[in-house]
């Protein structure tokens, strides 16, 4: 089935550690996005990529990093510089018109 | 910079009644797309409806329709004959379709929680 896969579904991180969230799509989409969602809040854009080997900062990029080495993959690294990383993270890819979303990763700092 | 504002944090409606969710946006672009997404308790984002800015006709998808007012930068969602399954958080979203620094940037509003009463 075509779609977007985020893994893992739940992730726990110790303070001071970097952690990488996976996002893979087989929809042959050029554009991909990472969003952060806090409880009862909207989606805030972290990074987005229009094409392989290119990406742009979103509205809350500080403390995060991404890479786009393959069309299918857009991993997000939450670094130790992100002071409040506990949140729900959503990845999306976009074809010509609308975006399609993964199931999300719940990251908790312990 | 583009912004999307949903001024209603929560709305409620009786089953079978009609409800309208509000959305305004701010942009200097003339070519763009607008979307409404639904996020049920499962947290899976589902596209409800989209509108191309160059189209004057309001989009309709079954019980869902929009009122797109380009000059006012307003994009409301009307849900008719509300059903229990419509209960979710609804997000308005904007994406420019022109070249420039914001090309392809997909921006969401804060969301509106819709409760449907039986």
PDB file of C-alpha atoms in Angstrom:
ATOM      1  CA  UNK A   1       0.000   0.000   0.000  1.00  0.00           C
ATOM      2  CA  UNK A   2       1.189   3.522  -0.749  1.00  0.00           C
ATOM      3  CA  UNK A   3       1.574   5.805   2.201  1.00  0.00           C
ATOM      4  CA  UNK A   4       3.739   7.456   4.801  1.00  0.00           C
ATOM      5  CA  UNK A   5       5.339   5.519   7.605  1.00  0.00           C
ATOM      6  CA  UNK A   6       6.606   7.110  10.766  1.00  0.00           C
ATOM      7  CA  UNK A   7       8.581   5.152  13.307  1.00  0.00           C
ATOM      8  CA  UNK A   8       8.631   4.524  16.110  1.00  0.00           C
ATOM      9  CA  UNK A   9       5.118   5.278  17.317  1.00  0.00           C
ATOM     10  CA  UNK A  10       6.374   6.020  20.836  1.00  0.00           C
ATOM     11  CA  UNK A  11       9.871   7.221  21.730  1.00  0.00           C
ATOM     12  CA  UNK A  12      11.479   8.009  25.045  1.00  0.00           C
ATOM     13  CA  UNK A  13      14.570  10.135  25.370  1.00  0.00           C
ATOM     14  CA  UNK A  14      16.778  11.020  28.257  1.00  0.00           C
ATOM     15  CA  UNK A  15      17.634  14.640  28.747  1.00  0.00           C
ATOM     16  CA  UNK A  16      20.759  15.640  26.842  1.00  0.00           C
ATOM     17  CA  UNK A  17      20.410  12.948  24.186  1.00  0.00           C
ATOM     18  CA  UNK A  18      19.813  13.366  20.493  1.00  0.00           C
ATOM     19  CA  UNK A  19      17.099  11.229  18.943  1.00  0.00           C
ATOM     20  CA  UNK A  20      16.057  10.652  15.330  1.00  0.00           C
ATOM     21  CA  UNK A  21      12.487  10.197  14.119  1.00  0.00           C
ATOM     22  CA  UNK A  22      11.995   8.283  10.902  1.00  0.00           C
ATOM     23  CA  UNK A  23       9.671   9.246   8.049  1.00  0.00           C
ATOM     24  CA  UNK A  24       9.442   7.203   4.861  1.00  0.00           C
ATOM     25  CA  UNK A  25       7.029   7.606   1.938  1.00  0.00           C
ATOM     26  CA  UNK A  26       6.395   5.528  -1.170  1.00  0.00           C
ATOM     27  CA  UNK A  27       4.051   7.998  -2.836  1.00  0.00           C
ATOM     28  CA  UNK A  28       6.785   9.403  -5.105  1.00  0.00           C
ATOM     29  CA  UNK A  29       6.196  12.864  -3.627  1.00  0.00           C
ATOM     30  CA  UNK A  30       8.846  15.555  -3.928  1.00  0.00           C
ATOM     31  CA  UNK A  31       7.760  17.657  -0.941  1.00  0.00           C
ATOM     32  CA  UNK A  32       7.943  16.518   2.675  1.00  0.00           C
ATOM     33  CA  UNK A  33       7.210  18.240   5.986  1.00  0.00           C
ATOM     34  CA  UNK A  34       7.746  17.890   9.736  1.00  0.00           C
ATOM     35  CA  UNK A  35       5.302  19.334  12.258  1.00  0.00           C
ATOM     36  CA  UNK A  36       5.157  19.484  16.006  1.00  0.00           C
ATOM     37  CA  UNK A  37       1.837  19.308  17.865  1.00  0.00           C
ATOM     38  CA  UNK A  38       1.513  20.083  21.562  1.00  0.00           C
ATOM     39  CA  UNK A  39      -1.590  19.039  23.559  1.00  0.00           C
ATOM     40  CA  UNK A  40      -4.670  20.862  22.302  1.00  0.00           C
ATOM     41  CA  UNK A  41      -2.554  22.911  19.935  1.00  0.00           C
ATOM     42  CA  UNK A  42      -2.196  23.352  16.220  1.00  0.00           C
ATOM     43  CA  UNK A  43       0.536  22.052  13.944  1.00  0.00           C
ATOM     44  CA  UNK A  44       3.722  24.095  13.937  1.00  0.00           C
ATOM     45  CA  UNK A  45       6.107  23.657  11.018  1.00  0.00           C
ATOM     46  CA  UNK A  46       9.635  22.564  11.923  1.00  0.00           C
ATOM     47  CA  UNK A  47      11.270  21.917   8.532  1.00  0.00           C
ATOM     48  CA  UNK A  48      10.137  21.258   4.999  1.00  0.00           C
ATOM     49  CA  UNK A  49      11.784  20.003   1.850  1.00  0.00           C
ATOM     50  CA  UNK A  50      10.686  20.633  -1.710  1.00  0.00           C
ATOM     51  CA  UNK A  51      13.217  18.327  -3.332  1.00  0.00           C
ATOM     52  CA  UNK A  52      16.060  15.941  -2.572  1.00  0.00           C
ATOM     53  CA  UNK A  53      19.142  17.584  -1.038  1.00  0.00           C
ATOM     54  CA  UNK A  54      17.230  20.761  -0.235  1.00  0.00           C
ATOM     55  CA  UNK A  55      15.231  21.842   2.813  1.00  0.00           C
ATOM     56  CA  UNK A  56      14.047  25.016   4.522  1.00  0.00           C
ATOM     57  CA  UNK A  57      13.503  26.003   8.120  1.00  0.00           C
ATOM     58  CA  UNK A  58       9.943  26.304   9.264  1.00  0.00           C
ATOM     59  CA  UNK A  59       8.640  28.407  12.117  1.00  0.00           C
ATOM     60  CA  UNK A  60      10.231  26.474  15.008  1.00  0.00           C
ATOM     61  CA  UNK A  61      13.456  24.950  13.615  1.00  0.00           C
ATOM     62  CA  UNK A  62      15.687  25.707  16.605  1.00  0.00           C
ATOM     63  CA  UNK A  63      16.909  22.517  18.260  1.00  0.00           C
ATOM     64  CA  UNK A  64      16.005  20.329  15.275  1.00  0.00           C
ATOM     65  CA  UNK A  65      17.866  19.134  12.201  1.00  0.00           C
ATOM     66  CA  UNK A  66      16.875  17.221   9.065  1.00  0.00           C
ATOM     67  CA  UNK A  67      18.387  15.628   5.992  1.00  0.00           C
ATOM     68  CA  UNK A  68      16.928  14.758   2.606  1.00  0.00           C
ATOM     69  CA  UNK A  69      19.362  12.422   0.901  1.00  0.00           C
ATOM     70  CA  UNK A  70      16.666  10.291  -0.698  1.00  0.00           C
ATOM     71  CA  UNK A  71      13.293  11.194  -2.117  1.00  0.00           C
ATOM     72  CA  UNK A  72      11.589   8.614   0.072  1.00  0.00           C
ATOM     73  CA  UNK A  73      13.109   9.620   3.397  1.00  0.00           C
ATOM     74  CA  UNK A  74      13.067  12.757   5.552  1.00  0.00           C
ATOM     75  CA  UNK A  75      14.403  11.967   9.052  1.00  0.00           C
ATOM     76  CA  UNK A  76      14.125  14.498  11.858  1.00  0.00           C
ATOM     77  CA  UNK A  77      16.734  14.721  14.618  1.00  0.00           C
ATOM     78  CA  UNK A  78      15.716  16.276  17.900  1.00  0.00           C
ATOM     79  CA  UNK A  79      18.931  17.568  19.431  1.00  0.00           C
ATOM     80  CA  UNK A  80      19.834  18.287  23.027  1.00  0.00           C
ATOM     81  CA  UNK A  81      19.474  21.975  22.159  1.00  0.00           C
ATOM     82  CA  UNK A  82      15.698  21.537  22.003  1.00  0.00           C
ATOM     83  CA  UNK A  83      14.714  22.425  25.560  1.00  0.00           C
ATOM     84  CA  UNK A  84      11.143  21.162  25.508  1.00  0.00           C
ATOM     85  CA  UNK A  85      11.008  18.258  23.057  1.00  0.00           C
ATOM     86  CA  UNK A  86       8.085  16.333  24.567  1.00  0.00           C
ATOM     87  CA  UNK A  87       5.384  16.508  21.891  1.00  0.00           C
ATOM     88  CA  UNK A  88       3.610  14.667  19.089  1.00  0.00           C
ATOM     89  CA  UNK A  89       5.489  14.828  15.784  1.00  0.00           C
ATOM     90  CA  UNK A  90       3.800  14.499  12.410  1.00  0.00           C
ATOM     91  CA  UNK A  91       5.443  13.936   9.056  1.00  0.00           C
ATOM     92  CA  UNK A  92       3.709  14.668   5.765  1.00  0.00           C
ATOM     93  CA  UNK A  93       4.414  14.406   2.081  1.00  0.00           C
ATOM     94  CA  UNK A  94       2.748  16.350  -0.672  1.00  0.00           C
ATOM     95  CA  UNK A  95       1.906  15.567  -4.238  1.00  0.00           C
ATOM     96  CA  UNK A  96       0.484  18.089  -6.651  1.00  0.00           C
ATOM     97  CA  UNK A  97      -2.188  19.364  -4.306  1.00  0.00           C
ATOM     98  CA  UNK A  98      -2.821  18.087  -0.806  1.00  0.00           C
ATOM     99  CA  UNK A  99      -0.508  16.683   1.830  1.00  0.00           C
ATOM    100  CA  UNK A 100      -0.764  13.190   3.276  1.00  0.00           C
ATOM    101  CA  UNK A 101       0.238  12.474   6.835  1.00  0.00           C
ATOM    102  CA  UNK A 102       1.867   9.674   8.758  1.00  0.00           C
ATOM    103  CA  UNK A 103       0.495   8.265  12.001  1.00  0.00           C
ATOM    104  CA  UNK A 104       2.826  10.367  14.130  1.00  0.00           C
ATOM    105  CA  UNK A 105       5.499   9.764  16.766  1.00  0.00           C
ATOM    106  CA  UNK A 106       4.942  10.581  20.404  1.00  0.00           C
ATOM    107  CA  UNK A 107       8.264  11.719  21.925  1.00  0.00           C
ATOM    108  CA  UNK A 108       8.635  11.899  25.682  1.00  0.00           C
ATOM    109  CA  UNK A 109      11.663  13.112  27.607  1.00  0.00           C
ATOM    110  CA  UNK A 110      12.285  11.084  30.752  1.00  0.00           C
TER     111      UNK A 110
ATOM    112  CA  UNK B   1       5.016  35.872   6.304  1.00  0.00           C
ATOM    113  CA  UNK B   2       1.867  33.846   6.032  1.00  0.00           C
ATOM    114  CA  UNK B   3      -0.395  33.247   8.996  1.00  0.00           C
ATOM    115  CA  UNK B   4      -3.581  31.251   9.504  1.00  0.00           C
ATOM    116  CA  UNK B   5      -5.983  32.100  12.321  1.00  0.00           C
ATOM    117  CA  UNK B   6      -8.833  30.032  13.686  1.00  0.00           C
ATOM    118  CA  UNK B   7     -10.601  32.162  16.264  1.00  0.00           C
ATOM    119  CA  UNK B   8     -12.883  29.444  17.653  1.00  0.00           C
ATOM    120  CA  UNK B   9     -10.967  27.076  19.979  1.00  0.00           C
ATOM    121  CA  UNK B  10     -14.113  24.990  20.511  1.00  0.00           C
ATOM    122  CA  UNK B  11     -17.486  24.595  18.827  1.00  0.00           C
ATOM    123  CA  UNK B  12     -20.416  22.303  19.455  1.00  0.00           C
ATOM    124  CA  UNK B  13     -23.384  21.206  17.382  1.00  0.00           C
ATOM    125  CA  UNK B  14     -26.382  18.942  17.736  1.00  0.00           C
ATOM    126  CA  UNK B  15     -26.513  15.863  15.575  1.00  0.00           C
ATOM    127  CA  UNK B  16     -28.197  16.594  12.206  1.00  0.00           C
ATOM    128  CA  UNK B  17     -27.695  20.347  12.607  1.00  0.00           C
ATOM    129  CA  UNK B  18     -25.327  22.647  10.714  1.00  0.00           C
ATOM    130  CA  UNK B  19     -22.164  24.246  12.043  1.00  0.00           C
ATOM    131  CA  UNK B  20     -19.664  26.690  10.548  1.00  0.00           C
ATOM    132  CA  UNK B  21     -15.994  26.851  11.480  1.00  0.00           C
ATOM    133  CA  UNK B  22     -14.102  30.070  10.793  1.00  0.00           C
ATOM    134  CA  UNK B  23     -10.648  30.631   9.339  1.00  0.00           C
ATOM    135  CA  UNK B  24      -8.821  33.745   8.219  1.00  0.00           C
ATOM    136  CA  UNK B  25      -5.393  33.998   6.678  1.00  0.00           C
ATOM    137  CA  UNK B  26      -2.870  36.644   5.849  1.00  0.00           C
ATOM    138  CA  UNK B  27      -0.694  36.548   2.749  1.00  0.00           C
ATOM    139  CA  UNK B  28       0.658  38.718  -0.015  1.00  0.00           C
ATOM    140  CA  UNK B  29       0.436  35.858  -2.488  1.00  0.00           C
ATOM    141  CA  UNK B  30      -2.281  35.758  -5.145  1.00  0.00           C
ATOM    142  CA  UNK B  31      -1.913  32.105  -6.130  1.00  0.00           C
ATOM    143  CA  UNK B  32      -2.437  29.633  -3.319  1.00  0.00           C
ATOM    144  CA  UNK B  33      -4.413  26.706  -1.976  1.00  0.00           C
ATOM    145  CA  UNK B  34      -6.545  26.427   1.130  1.00  0.00           C
ATOM    146  CA  UNK B  35      -7.425  23.232   2.959  1.00  0.00           C
ATOM    147  CA  UNK B  36      -9.480  21.921   5.829  1.00  0.00           C
ATOM    148  CA  UNK B  37      -8.117  18.873   7.613  1.00  0.00           C
ATOM    149  CA  UNK B  38      -9.794  16.778  10.296  1.00  0.00           C
ATOM    150  CA  UNK B  39      -7.939  15.127  13.165  1.00  0.00           C
ATOM    151  CA  UNK B  40     -10.069  12.580  15.076  1.00  0.00           C
ATOM    152  CA  UNK B  41      -8.967  11.074  18.403  1.00  0.00           C
ATOM    153  CA  UNK B  42      -6.776   8.618  16.488  1.00  0.00           C
ATOM    154  CA  UNK B  43      -4.699  11.705  15.536  1.00  0.00           C
ATOM    155  CA  UNK B  44      -4.604  10.667  11.874  1.00  0.00           C
ATOM    156  CA  UNK B  45      -4.891  13.779   9.728  1.00  0.00           C
ATOM    157  CA  UNK B  46      -7.591  13.492   7.063  1.00  0.00           C
ATOM    158  CA  UNK B  47      -8.208  15.948   4.240  1.00  0.00           C
ATOM    159  CA  UNK B  48     -11.786  17.238   4.300  1.00  0.00           C
ATOM    160  CA  UNK B  49     -11.837  19.735   1.444  1.00  0.00           C
ATOM    161  CA  UNK B  50      -9.562  22.000  -0.596  1.00  0.00           C
ATOM    162  CA  UNK B  51      -9.995  25.254  -2.493  1.00  0.00           C
ATOM    163  CA  UNK B  52      -7.825  26.705  -5.238  1.00  0.00           C
ATOM    164  CA  UNK B  53      -7.604  30.485  -4.893  1.00  0.00           C
ATOM    165  CA  UNK B  54      -8.062  31.079  -8.625  1.00  0.00           C
ATOM    166  CA  UNK B  55     -11.454  29.360  -8.556  1.00  0.00           C
ATOM    167  CA  UNK B  56     -14.366  31.614  -7.650  1.00  0.00           C
ATOM    168  CA  UNK B  57     -16.731  28.714  -7.062  1.00  0.00           C
ATOM    169  CA  UNK B  58     -16.797  27.432  -3.508  1.00  0.00           C
ATOM    170  CA  UNK B  59     -15.684  23.827  -3.078  1.00  0.00           C
ATOM    171  CA  UNK B  60     -18.171  21.194  -1.917  1.00  0.00           C
ATOM    172  CA  UNK B  61     -17.647  17.613  -0.782  1.00  0.00           C
ATOM    173  CA  UNK B  62     -20.893  15.901   0.217  1.00  0.00           C
ATOM    174  CA  UNK B  63     -21.938  17.455   3.562  1.00  0.00           C
ATOM    175  CA  UNK B  64     -18.890  19.735   3.669  1.00  0.00           C
ATOM    176  CA  UNK B  65     -18.714  23.064   1.886  1.00  0.00           C
ATOM    177  CA  UNK B  66     -16.633  26.204   2.146  1.00  0.00           C
ATOM    178  CA  UNK B  67     -17.310  29.910   1.924  1.00  0.00           C
ATOM    179  CA  UNK B  68     -14.190  31.349   0.291  1.00  0.00           C
ATOM    180  CA  UNK B  69     -13.956  35.132   0.387  1.00  0.00           C
ATOM    181  CA  UNK B  70     -10.646  35.998  -1.284  1.00  0.00           C
ATOM    182  CA  UNK B  71     -10.786  39.747  -0.740  1.00  0.00           C
ATOM    183  CA  UNK B  72     -11.551  39.279   2.939  1.00  0.00           C
ATOM    184  CA  UNK B  73      -9.031  36.414   3.210  1.00  0.00           C
ATOM    185  CA  UNK B  74     -11.647  34.254   4.832  1.00  0.00           C
ATOM    186  CA  UNK B  75     -12.192  30.520   4.391  1.00  0.00           C
ATOM    187  CA  UNK B  76     -14.967  29.025   6.535  1.00  0.00           C
ATOM    188  CA  UNK B  77     -16.083  25.398   6.618  1.00  0.00           C
ATOM    189  CA  UNK B  78     -19.772  24.474   6.824  1.00  0.00           C
ATOM    190  CA  UNK B  79     -20.743  21.002   7.980  1.00  0.00           C
ATOM    191  CA  UNK B  80     -24.355  20.118   7.216  1.00  0.00           C
ATOM    192  CA  UNK B  81     -26.361  17.289   8.798  1.00  0.00           C
ATOM    193  CA  UNK B  82     -23.668  16.827  11.445  1.00  0.00           C
ATOM    194  CA  UNK B  83     -22.894  13.272  12.472  1.00  0.00           C
ATOM    195  CA  UNK B  84     -21.268  11.858  15.598  1.00  0.00           C
ATOM    196  CA  UNK B  85     -18.306  10.826  13.471  1.00  0.00           C
ATOM    197  CA  UNK B  86     -17.644  14.463  12.609  1.00  0.00           C
ATOM    198  CA  UNK B  87     -16.389  15.078  16.152  1.00  0.00           C
ATOM    199  CA  UNK B  88     -12.709  15.952  15.824  1.00  0.00           C
ATOM    200  CA  UNK B  89     -10.238  18.794  15.754  1.00  0.00           C
ATOM    201  CA  UNK B  90     -10.426  20.712  12.487  1.00  0.00           C
ATOM    202  CA  UNK B  91      -7.482  22.569  11.013  1.00  0.00           C
ATOM    203  CA  UNK B  92      -7.426  25.208   8.323  1.00  0.00           C
ATOM    204  CA  UNK B  93      -4.243  25.271   6.200  1.00  0.00           C
ATOM    205  CA  UNK B  94      -2.666  27.515   3.562  1.00  0.00           C
ATOM    206  CA  UNK B  95      -0.037  26.836   0.908  1.00  0.00           C
ATOM    207  CA  UNK B  96       1.302  29.333  -1.663  1.00  0.00           C
ATOM    208  CA  UNK B  97       1.643  28.081  -5.201  1.00  0.00           C
ATOM    209  CA  UNK B  98       4.087  30.660  -6.507  1.00  0.00           C
ATOM    210  CA  UNK B  99       7.840  30.886  -6.507  1.00  0.00           C
ATOM    211  CA  UNK B 100       9.621  32.701  -3.722  1.00  0.00           C
ATOM    212  CA  UNK B 101      10.916  32.018  -0.268  1.00  0.00           C
ATOM    213  CA  UNK B 102       7.614  30.582   0.976  1.00  0.00           C
ATOM    214  CA  UNK B 103       6.903  28.374  -2.007  1.00  0.00           C
ATOM    215  CA  UNK B 104       5.448  25.096  -0.839  1.00  0.00           C
ATOM    216  CA  UNK B 105       5.278  26.116   2.810  1.00  0.00           C
ATOM    217  CA  UNK B 106       2.171  24.540   4.327  1.00  0.00           C
ATOM    218  CA  UNK B 107       0.927  26.529   7.327  1.00  0.00           C
ATOM    219  CA  UNK B 108      -1.808  25.419   9.716  1.00  0.00           C
ATOM    220  CA  UNK B 109      -4.096  27.298  12.069  1.00  0.00           C
ATOM    221  CA  UNK B 110      -4.462  26.537  15.755  1.00  0.00           C
ATOM    222  CA  UNK B 111      -7.407  24.220  15.270  1.00  0.00           C
ATOM    223  CA  UNK B 112     -11.054  24.086  16.382  1.00  0.00           C
ATOM    224  CA  UNK B 113     -12.335  21.229  18.520  1.00  0.00           C
ATOM    225  CA  UNK B 114     -15.786  20.217  17.293  1.00  0.00           C
ATOM    226  CA  UNK B 115     -18.125  18.353  19.649  1.00  0.00           C
ATOM    227  CA  UNK B 116     -21.254  16.715  18.250  1.00  0.00           C
ATOM    228  CA  UNK B 117     -24.096  16.115  20.712  1.00  0.00           C
ATOM    229  CA  UNK B 118     -26.551  13.263  20.077  1.00  0.00           C
TER     230      UNK B 118
END
